[in-house]
mmCIF file of C-alpha atoms in Angstrom:
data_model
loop_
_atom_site.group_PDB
_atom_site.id
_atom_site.type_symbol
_atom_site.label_atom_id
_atom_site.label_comp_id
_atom_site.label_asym_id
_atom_site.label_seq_id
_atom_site.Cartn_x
_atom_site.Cartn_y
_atom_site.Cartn_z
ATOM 1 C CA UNK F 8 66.432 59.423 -63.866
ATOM 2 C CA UNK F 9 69.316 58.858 -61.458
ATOM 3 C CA UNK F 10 72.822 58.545 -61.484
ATOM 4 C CA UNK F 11 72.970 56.071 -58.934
ATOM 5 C CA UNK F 12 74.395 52.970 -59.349
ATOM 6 C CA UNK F 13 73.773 49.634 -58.837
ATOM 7 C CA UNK F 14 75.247 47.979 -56.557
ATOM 8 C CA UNK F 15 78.459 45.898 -57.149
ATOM 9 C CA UNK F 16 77.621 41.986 -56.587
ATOM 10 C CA UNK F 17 81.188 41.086 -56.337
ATOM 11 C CA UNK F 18 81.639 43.768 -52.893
ATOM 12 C CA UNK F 19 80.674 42.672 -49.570
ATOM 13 C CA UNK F 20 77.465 44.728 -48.506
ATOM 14 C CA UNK F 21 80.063 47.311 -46.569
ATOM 15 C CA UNK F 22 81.255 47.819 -50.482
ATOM 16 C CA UNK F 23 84.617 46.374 -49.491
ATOM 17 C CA UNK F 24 86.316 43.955 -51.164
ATOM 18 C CA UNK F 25 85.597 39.917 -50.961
ATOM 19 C CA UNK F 26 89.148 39.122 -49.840
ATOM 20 C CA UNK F 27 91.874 41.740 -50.187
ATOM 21 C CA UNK F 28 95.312 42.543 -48.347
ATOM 22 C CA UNK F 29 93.037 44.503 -45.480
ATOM 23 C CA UNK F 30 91.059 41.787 -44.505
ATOM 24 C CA UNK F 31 92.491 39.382 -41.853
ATOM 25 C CA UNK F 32 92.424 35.444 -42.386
ATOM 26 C CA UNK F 33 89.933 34.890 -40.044
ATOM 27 C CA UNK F 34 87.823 37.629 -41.346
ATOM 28 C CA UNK F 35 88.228 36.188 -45.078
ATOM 29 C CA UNK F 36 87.125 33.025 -43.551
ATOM 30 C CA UNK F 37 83.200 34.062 -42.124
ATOM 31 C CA UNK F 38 83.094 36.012 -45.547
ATOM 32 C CA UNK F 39 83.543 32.729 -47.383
ATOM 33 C CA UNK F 40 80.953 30.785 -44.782
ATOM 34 C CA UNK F 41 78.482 33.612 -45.051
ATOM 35 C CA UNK F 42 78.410 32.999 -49.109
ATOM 36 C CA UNK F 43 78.280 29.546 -48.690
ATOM 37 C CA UNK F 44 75.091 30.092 -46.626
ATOM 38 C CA UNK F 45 73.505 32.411 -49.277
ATOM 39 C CA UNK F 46 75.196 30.815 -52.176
ATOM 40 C CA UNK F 47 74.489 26.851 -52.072
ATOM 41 C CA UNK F 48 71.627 25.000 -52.328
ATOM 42 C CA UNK F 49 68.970 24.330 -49.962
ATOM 43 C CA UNK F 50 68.637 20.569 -49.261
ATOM 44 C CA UNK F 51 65.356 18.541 -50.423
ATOM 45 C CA UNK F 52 63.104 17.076 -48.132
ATOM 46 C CA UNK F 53 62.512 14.423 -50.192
ATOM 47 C CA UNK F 54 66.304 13.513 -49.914
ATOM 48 C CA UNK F 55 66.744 14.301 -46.373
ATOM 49 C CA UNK F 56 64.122 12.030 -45.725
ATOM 50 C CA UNK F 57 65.560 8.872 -47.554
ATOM 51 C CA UNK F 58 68.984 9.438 -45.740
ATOM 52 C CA UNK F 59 67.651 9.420 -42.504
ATOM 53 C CA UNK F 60 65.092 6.609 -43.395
ATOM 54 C CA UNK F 61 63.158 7.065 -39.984
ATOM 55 C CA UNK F 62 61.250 9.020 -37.385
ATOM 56 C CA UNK F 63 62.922 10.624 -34.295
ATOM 57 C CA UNK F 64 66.594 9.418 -35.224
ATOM 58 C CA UNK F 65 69.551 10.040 -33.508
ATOM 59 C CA UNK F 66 71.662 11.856 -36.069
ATOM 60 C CA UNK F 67 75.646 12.510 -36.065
ATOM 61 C CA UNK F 68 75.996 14.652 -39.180
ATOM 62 C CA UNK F 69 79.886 15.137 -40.733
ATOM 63 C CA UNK F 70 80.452 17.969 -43.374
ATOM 64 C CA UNK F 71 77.291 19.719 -41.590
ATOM 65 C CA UNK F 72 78.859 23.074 -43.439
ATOM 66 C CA UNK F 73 76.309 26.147 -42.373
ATOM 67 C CA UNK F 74 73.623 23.702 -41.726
ATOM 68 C CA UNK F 75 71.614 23.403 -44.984
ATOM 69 C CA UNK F 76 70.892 19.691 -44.116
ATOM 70 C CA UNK F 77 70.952 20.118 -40.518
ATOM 71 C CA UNK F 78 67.849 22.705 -40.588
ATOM 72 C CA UNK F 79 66.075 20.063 -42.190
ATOM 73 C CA UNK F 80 66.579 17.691 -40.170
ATOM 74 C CA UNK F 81 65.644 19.119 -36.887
ATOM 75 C CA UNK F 82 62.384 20.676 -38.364
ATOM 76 C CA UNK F 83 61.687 17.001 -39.067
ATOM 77 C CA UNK F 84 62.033 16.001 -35.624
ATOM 78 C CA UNK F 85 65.546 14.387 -35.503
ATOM 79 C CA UNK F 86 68.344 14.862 -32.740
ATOM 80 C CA UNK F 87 70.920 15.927 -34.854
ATOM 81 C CA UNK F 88 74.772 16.471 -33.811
ATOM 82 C CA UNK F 89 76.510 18.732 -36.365
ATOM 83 C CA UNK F 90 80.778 18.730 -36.995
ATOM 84 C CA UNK F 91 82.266 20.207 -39.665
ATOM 85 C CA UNK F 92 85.960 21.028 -40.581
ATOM 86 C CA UNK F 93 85.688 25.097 -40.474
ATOM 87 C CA UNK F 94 84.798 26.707 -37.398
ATOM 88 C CA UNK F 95 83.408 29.967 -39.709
ATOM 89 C CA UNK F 96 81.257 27.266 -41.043
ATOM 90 C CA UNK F 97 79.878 26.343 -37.893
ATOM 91 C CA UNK F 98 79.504 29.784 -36.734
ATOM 92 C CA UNK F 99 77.060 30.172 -39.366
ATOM 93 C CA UNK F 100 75.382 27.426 -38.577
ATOM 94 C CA UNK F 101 75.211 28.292 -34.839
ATOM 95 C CA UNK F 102 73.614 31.650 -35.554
ATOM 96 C CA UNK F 103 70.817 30.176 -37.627
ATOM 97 C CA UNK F 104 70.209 27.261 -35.250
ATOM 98 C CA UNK F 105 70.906 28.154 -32.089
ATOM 99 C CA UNK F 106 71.113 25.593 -29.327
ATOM 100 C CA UNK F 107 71.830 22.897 -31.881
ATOM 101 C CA UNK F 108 74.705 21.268 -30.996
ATOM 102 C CA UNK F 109 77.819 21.377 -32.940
ATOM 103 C CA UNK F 110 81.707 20.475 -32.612
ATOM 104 C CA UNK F 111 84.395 20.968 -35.042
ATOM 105 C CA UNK F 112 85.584 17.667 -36.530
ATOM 106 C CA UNK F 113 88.652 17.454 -39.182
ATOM 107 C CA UNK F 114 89.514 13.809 -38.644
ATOM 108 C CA UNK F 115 90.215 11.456 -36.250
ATOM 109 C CA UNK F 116 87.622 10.115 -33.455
ATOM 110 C CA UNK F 117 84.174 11.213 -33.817
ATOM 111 C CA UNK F 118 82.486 13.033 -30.751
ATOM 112 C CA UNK F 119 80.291 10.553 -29.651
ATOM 113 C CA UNK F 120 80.056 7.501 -27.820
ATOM 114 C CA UNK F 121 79.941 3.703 -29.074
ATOM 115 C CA UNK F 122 76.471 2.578 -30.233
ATOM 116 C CA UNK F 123 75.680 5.928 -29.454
ATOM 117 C CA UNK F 124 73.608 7.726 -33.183
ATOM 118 C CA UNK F 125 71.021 5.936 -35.397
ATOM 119 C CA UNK F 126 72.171 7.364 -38.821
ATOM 120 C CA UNK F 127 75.738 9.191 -39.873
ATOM 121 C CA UNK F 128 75.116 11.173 -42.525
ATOM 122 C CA UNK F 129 77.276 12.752 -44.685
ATOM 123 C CA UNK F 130 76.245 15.436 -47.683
ATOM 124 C CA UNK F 131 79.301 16.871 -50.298
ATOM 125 C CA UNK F 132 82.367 16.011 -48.220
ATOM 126 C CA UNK F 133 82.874 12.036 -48.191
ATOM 127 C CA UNK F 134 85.127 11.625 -50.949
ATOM 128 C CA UNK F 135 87.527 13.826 -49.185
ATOM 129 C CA UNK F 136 87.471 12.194 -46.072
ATOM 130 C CA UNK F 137 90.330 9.337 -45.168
ATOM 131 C CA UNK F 138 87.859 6.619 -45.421
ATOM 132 C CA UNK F 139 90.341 4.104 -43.989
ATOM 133 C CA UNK F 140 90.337 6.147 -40.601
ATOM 134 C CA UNK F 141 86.727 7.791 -41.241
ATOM 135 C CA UNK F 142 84.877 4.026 -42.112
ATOM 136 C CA UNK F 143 85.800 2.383 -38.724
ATOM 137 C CA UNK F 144 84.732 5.229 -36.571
ATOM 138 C CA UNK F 145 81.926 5.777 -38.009
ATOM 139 C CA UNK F 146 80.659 1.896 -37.865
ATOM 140 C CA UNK F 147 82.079 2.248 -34.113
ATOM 141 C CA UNK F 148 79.204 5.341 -33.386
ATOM 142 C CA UNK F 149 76.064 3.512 -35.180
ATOM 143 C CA UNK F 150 73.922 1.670 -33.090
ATOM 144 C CA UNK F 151 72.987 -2.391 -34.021
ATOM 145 C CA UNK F 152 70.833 -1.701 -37.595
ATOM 146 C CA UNK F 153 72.141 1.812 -37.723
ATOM 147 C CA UNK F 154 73.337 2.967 -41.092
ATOM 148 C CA UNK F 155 75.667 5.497 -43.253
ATOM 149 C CA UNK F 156 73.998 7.898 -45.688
ATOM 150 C CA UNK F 157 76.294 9.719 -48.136
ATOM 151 C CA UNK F 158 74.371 11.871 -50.641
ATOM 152 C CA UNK F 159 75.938 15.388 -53.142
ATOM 153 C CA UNK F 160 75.078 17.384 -55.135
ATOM 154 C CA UNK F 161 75.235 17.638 -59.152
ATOM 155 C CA UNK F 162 74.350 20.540 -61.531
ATOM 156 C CA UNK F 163 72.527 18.888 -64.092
ATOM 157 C CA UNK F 164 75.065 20.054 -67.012
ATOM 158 C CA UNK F 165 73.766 18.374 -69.702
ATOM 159 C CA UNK F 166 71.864 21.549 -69.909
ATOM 160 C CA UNK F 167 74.457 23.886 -72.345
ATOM 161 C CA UNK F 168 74.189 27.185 -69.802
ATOM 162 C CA UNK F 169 74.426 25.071 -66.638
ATOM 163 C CA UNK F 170 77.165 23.714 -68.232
ATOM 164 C CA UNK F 171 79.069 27.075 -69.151
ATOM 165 C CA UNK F 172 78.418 27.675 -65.285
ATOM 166 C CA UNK F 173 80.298 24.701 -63.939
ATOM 167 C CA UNK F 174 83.261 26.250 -66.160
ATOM 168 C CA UNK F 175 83.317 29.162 -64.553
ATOM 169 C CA UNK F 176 82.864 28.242 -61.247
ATOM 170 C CA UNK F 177 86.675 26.023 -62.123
ATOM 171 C CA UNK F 178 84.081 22.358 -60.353
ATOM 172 C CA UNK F 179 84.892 19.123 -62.457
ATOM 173 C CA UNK F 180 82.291 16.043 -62.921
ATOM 174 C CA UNK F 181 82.486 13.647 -59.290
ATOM 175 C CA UNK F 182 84.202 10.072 -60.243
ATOM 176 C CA UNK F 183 82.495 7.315 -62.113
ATOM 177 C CA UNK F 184 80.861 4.912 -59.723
ATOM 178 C CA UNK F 185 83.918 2.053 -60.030
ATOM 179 C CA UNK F 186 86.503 4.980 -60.121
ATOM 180 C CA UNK F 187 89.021 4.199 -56.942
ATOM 181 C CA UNK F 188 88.326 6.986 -54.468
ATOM 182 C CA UNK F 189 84.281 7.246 -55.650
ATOM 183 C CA UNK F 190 81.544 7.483 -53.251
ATOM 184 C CA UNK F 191 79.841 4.004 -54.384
ATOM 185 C CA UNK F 192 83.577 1.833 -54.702
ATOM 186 C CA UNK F 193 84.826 3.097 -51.066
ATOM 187 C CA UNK F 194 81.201 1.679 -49.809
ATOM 188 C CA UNK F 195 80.503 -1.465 -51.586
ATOM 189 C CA UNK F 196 84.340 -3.007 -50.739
ATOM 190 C CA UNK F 197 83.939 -2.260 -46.927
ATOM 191 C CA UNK F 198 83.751 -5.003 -45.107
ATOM 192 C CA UNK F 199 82.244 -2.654 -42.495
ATOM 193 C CA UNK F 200 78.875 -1.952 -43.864
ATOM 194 C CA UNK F 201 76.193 -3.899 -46.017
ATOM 195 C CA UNK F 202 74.471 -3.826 -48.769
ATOM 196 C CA UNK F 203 74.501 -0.235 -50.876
ATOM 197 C CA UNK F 204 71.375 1.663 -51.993
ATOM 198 C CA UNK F 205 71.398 4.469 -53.958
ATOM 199 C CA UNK F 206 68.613 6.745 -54.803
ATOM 200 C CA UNK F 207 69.032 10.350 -56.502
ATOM 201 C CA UNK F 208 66.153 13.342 -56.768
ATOM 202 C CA UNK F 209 65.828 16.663 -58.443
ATOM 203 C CA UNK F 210 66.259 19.598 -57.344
ATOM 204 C CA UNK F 211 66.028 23.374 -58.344
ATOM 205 C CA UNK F 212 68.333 26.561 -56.334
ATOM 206 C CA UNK F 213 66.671 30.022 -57.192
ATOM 207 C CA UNK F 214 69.702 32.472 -58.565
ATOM 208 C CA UNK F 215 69.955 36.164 -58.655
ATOM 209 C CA UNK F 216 72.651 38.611 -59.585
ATOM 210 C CA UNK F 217 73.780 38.495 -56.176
ATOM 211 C CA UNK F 218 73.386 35.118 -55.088
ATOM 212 C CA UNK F 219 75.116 33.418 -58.227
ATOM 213 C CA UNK F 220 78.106 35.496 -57.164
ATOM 214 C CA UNK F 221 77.983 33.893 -53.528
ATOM 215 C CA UNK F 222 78.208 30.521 -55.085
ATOM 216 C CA UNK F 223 80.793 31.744 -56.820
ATOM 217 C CA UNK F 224 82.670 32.825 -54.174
ATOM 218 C CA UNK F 225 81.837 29.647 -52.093
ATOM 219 C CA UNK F 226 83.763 27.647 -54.696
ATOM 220 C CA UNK F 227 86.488 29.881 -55.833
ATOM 221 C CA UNK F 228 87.580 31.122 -52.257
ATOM 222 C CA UNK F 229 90.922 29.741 -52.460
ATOM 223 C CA UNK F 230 91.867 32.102 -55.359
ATOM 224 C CA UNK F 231 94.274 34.818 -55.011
ATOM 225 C CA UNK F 232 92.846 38.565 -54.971
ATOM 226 C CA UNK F 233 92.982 39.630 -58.280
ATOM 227 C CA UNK F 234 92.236 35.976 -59.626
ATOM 228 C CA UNK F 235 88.828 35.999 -57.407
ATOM 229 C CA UNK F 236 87.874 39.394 -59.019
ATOM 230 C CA UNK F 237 88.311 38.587 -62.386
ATOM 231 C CA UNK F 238 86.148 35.362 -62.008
ATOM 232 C CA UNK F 239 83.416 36.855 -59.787
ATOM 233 C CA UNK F 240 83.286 39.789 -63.041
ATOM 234 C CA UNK F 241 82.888 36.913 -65.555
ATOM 235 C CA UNK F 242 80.081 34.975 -63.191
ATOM 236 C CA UNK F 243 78.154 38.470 -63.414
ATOM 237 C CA UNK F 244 78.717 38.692 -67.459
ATOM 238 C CA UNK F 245 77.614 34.862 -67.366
ATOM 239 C CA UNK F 246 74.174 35.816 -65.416
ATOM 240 C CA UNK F 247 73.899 39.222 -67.083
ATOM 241 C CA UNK F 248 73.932 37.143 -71.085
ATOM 242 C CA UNK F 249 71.916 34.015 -69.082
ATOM 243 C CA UNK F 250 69.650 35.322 -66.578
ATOM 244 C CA UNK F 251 66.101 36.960 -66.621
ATOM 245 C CA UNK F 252 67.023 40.219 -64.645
ATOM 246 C CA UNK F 253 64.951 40.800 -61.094
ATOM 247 C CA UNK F 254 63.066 36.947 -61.990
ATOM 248 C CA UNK F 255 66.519 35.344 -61.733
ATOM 249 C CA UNK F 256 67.348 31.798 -63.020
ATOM 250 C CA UNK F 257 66.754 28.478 -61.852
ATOM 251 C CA UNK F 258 70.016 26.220 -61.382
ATOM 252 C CA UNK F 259 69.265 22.420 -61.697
ATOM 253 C CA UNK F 260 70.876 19.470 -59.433
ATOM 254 C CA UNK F 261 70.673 15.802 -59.215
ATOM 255 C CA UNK F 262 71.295 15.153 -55.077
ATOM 256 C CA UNK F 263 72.813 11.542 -55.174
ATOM 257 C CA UNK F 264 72.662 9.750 -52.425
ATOM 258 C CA UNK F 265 74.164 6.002 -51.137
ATOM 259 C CA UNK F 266 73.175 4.284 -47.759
ATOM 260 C CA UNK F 267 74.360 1.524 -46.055
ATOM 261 C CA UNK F 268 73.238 -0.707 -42.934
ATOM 262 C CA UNK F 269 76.791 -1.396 -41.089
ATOM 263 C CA UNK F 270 78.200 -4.671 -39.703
ATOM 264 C CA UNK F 271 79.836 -4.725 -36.664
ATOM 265 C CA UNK F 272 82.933 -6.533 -36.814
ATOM 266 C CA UNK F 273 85.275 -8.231 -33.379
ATOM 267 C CA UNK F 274 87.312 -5.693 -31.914
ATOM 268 C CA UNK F 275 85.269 -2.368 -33.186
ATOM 269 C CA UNK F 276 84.597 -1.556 -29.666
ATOM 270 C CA UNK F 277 86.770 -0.078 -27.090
ATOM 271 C CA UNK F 278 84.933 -2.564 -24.618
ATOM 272 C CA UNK F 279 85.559 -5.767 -26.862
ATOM 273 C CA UNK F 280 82.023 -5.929 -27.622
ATOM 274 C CA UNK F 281 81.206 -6.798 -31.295
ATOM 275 C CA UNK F 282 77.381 -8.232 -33.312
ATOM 276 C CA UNK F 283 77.982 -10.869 -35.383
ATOM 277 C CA UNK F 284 74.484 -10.621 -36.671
ATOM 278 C CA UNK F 285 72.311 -7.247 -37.208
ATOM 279 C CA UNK F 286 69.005 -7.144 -36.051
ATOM 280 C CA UNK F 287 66.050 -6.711 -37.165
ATOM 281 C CA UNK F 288 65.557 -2.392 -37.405
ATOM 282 C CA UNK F 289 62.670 -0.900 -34.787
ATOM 283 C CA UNK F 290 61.071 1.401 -37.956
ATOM 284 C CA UNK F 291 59.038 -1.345 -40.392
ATOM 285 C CA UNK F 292 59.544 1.342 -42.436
ATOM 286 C CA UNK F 293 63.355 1.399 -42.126
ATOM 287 C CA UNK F 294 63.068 -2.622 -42.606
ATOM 288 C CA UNK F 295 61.580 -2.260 -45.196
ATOM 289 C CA UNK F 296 63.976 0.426 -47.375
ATOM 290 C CA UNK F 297 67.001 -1.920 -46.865
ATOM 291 C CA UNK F 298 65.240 -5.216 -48.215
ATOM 292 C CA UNK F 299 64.106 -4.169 -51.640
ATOM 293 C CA UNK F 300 64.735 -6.208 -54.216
ATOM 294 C CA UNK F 301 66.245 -4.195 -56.464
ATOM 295 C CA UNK F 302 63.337 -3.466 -59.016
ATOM 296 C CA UNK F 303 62.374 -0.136 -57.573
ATOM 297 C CA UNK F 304 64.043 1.855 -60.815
ATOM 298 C CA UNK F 305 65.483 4.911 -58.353
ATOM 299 C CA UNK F 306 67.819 2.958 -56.115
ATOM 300 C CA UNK F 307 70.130 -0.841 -57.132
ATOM 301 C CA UNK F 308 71.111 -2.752 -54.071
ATOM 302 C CA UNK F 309 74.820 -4.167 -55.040
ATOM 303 C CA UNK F 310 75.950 -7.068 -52.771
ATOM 304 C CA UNK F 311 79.685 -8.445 -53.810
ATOM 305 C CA UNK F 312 80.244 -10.432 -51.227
#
């Protein structure tokens, strides 16, 4: 028998604290990025594949976070171009895939040229973007018959523990589909992109006593010292009553996704330039994603105009 302990989840592996009055802002910051990288989700091939909808595309990711998508991606042979918000994020990201290129992005212009990227994806960070800004630069960057994938992720909480989880973790359900501000409203009432496919696909995150305290702390960073503690303490009860020890649990999602060919509209272009007609997409294969008719059961193509 020994009297060690085990050791404290909610302390950084140098046993000091997650965020306390020592530790600088910046320093708080690659703490928070570094449990985002342990504590979210990978992203599903399946998924990644749909977005992209294509071989060998030329991909301007937004929201690129520590690069769960991105890694994906480039294993699968696309030119990717990652921006996110947080430089700690990026850092991250940097370290894992080094060489890749990335730029931090919080609004604005995008960093790349017009007509320049074959698909501009975006994974758990649309809705907060200001679409009426964000929509018209993005259209500006796709190439004629590019498109705009948005895709998140949802615990499945119709499941009673999962649910308990989102509760402690303070995350709310995303907005109905025709809820102003919703991923599928801001899309289908732009008169900047096309039709609207949607697709969605499972997928499971592997959990330990550790690691459900990283996604934890990736969603509760903004709390206050002693607020953080108290919820990182009931997250380890929570796994402690819920989980199956060294085996760990299995956390369920739904990864949503929307994509949309754009539309080039007069005066998009910085040179004048604008396609009053989209042509016909290279990829048969990307041709022939966009023209279903709406009886596949995993996607519904909505057209109001």
């Amino acid at each position: 028998m020994t009297d060690e302990q085990p050791p404290d989840p909610t302390r950084s592996p140098d046993h000091s604290p997650v965020v306390g009055a020592g530790v600088g802002a910046r320093a708080g910051t690659r703490v928070l990025a570094r449990s985002h990288e342990r504590g979210r989700p990978e992203f599903p091939r399946a998924a990644a594949d749909w977005l992209v909808a294509g071989q060998a595309r030329t991909v301007l990711e937004l929201g690129a976070g520590t690069g769960k998508l991105t890694r994906v991606l480039l294993a699968t042979g696309h030119d990717v171009h990652a921006c996110d918000a947080d430089e700690a994020m990026l850092e991250v990201l940097r370290d894992t895939l080094p060489g890749v290129r990335a730029s931090t992005w919080s609004g604005g212009d995008l960093p790349a040229a017009d007509r320049s990227v074959d698909v501009v994806v975006c994974v758990d960070a649309f809705e907060s973007l200001d679409h009426e800004q964000a929509l018209p630069e993005i259209a500006r960057v796709l190439k004629p018959g590019g498109h705009l994938a948005v895709a998140h992720h949802e615990r499945d909480e119709r499941i009673p523990w999962v649910r308990r989880l989102g509760r402690l973790l303070g995350t709310t359900a995303r907005r109905a589909a025709d809820e102003p501000g919703s991923t599928h409203e801001v899309l289908v009432h732009s008169t900047l992109f096309s039709f609207v496919e949607e697709g969605s696909f499972k997928s499971w995150q592997d959990v330990n006593r550790e690691t459900v305290v990283d996604l934890a702390r990736s969603h509760l960073g903004g709390c206050d010292e002693d607020e953080l503690d108290q919820a990182l303490a009931e997250v380890v009860a929570f796994y402690d009553e819920f989980g199956r020890g060294m085996d760990g649990m299995q956390l369920p999602y739904l990864v949503r996704g929307h994509r949309t060919q754009v539309v080039h509209q007069p005066g998009l272009f910085a040179d004048g330039g604008a396609l009053g007609e989209l042509p016909e997409p290279e990829d048969a294969a990307v041709a022939g994603s966009f023209l279903s008719d709406g009886t596949d059961t995993d996607m519904l193509l909505i057209d109001f105009r």
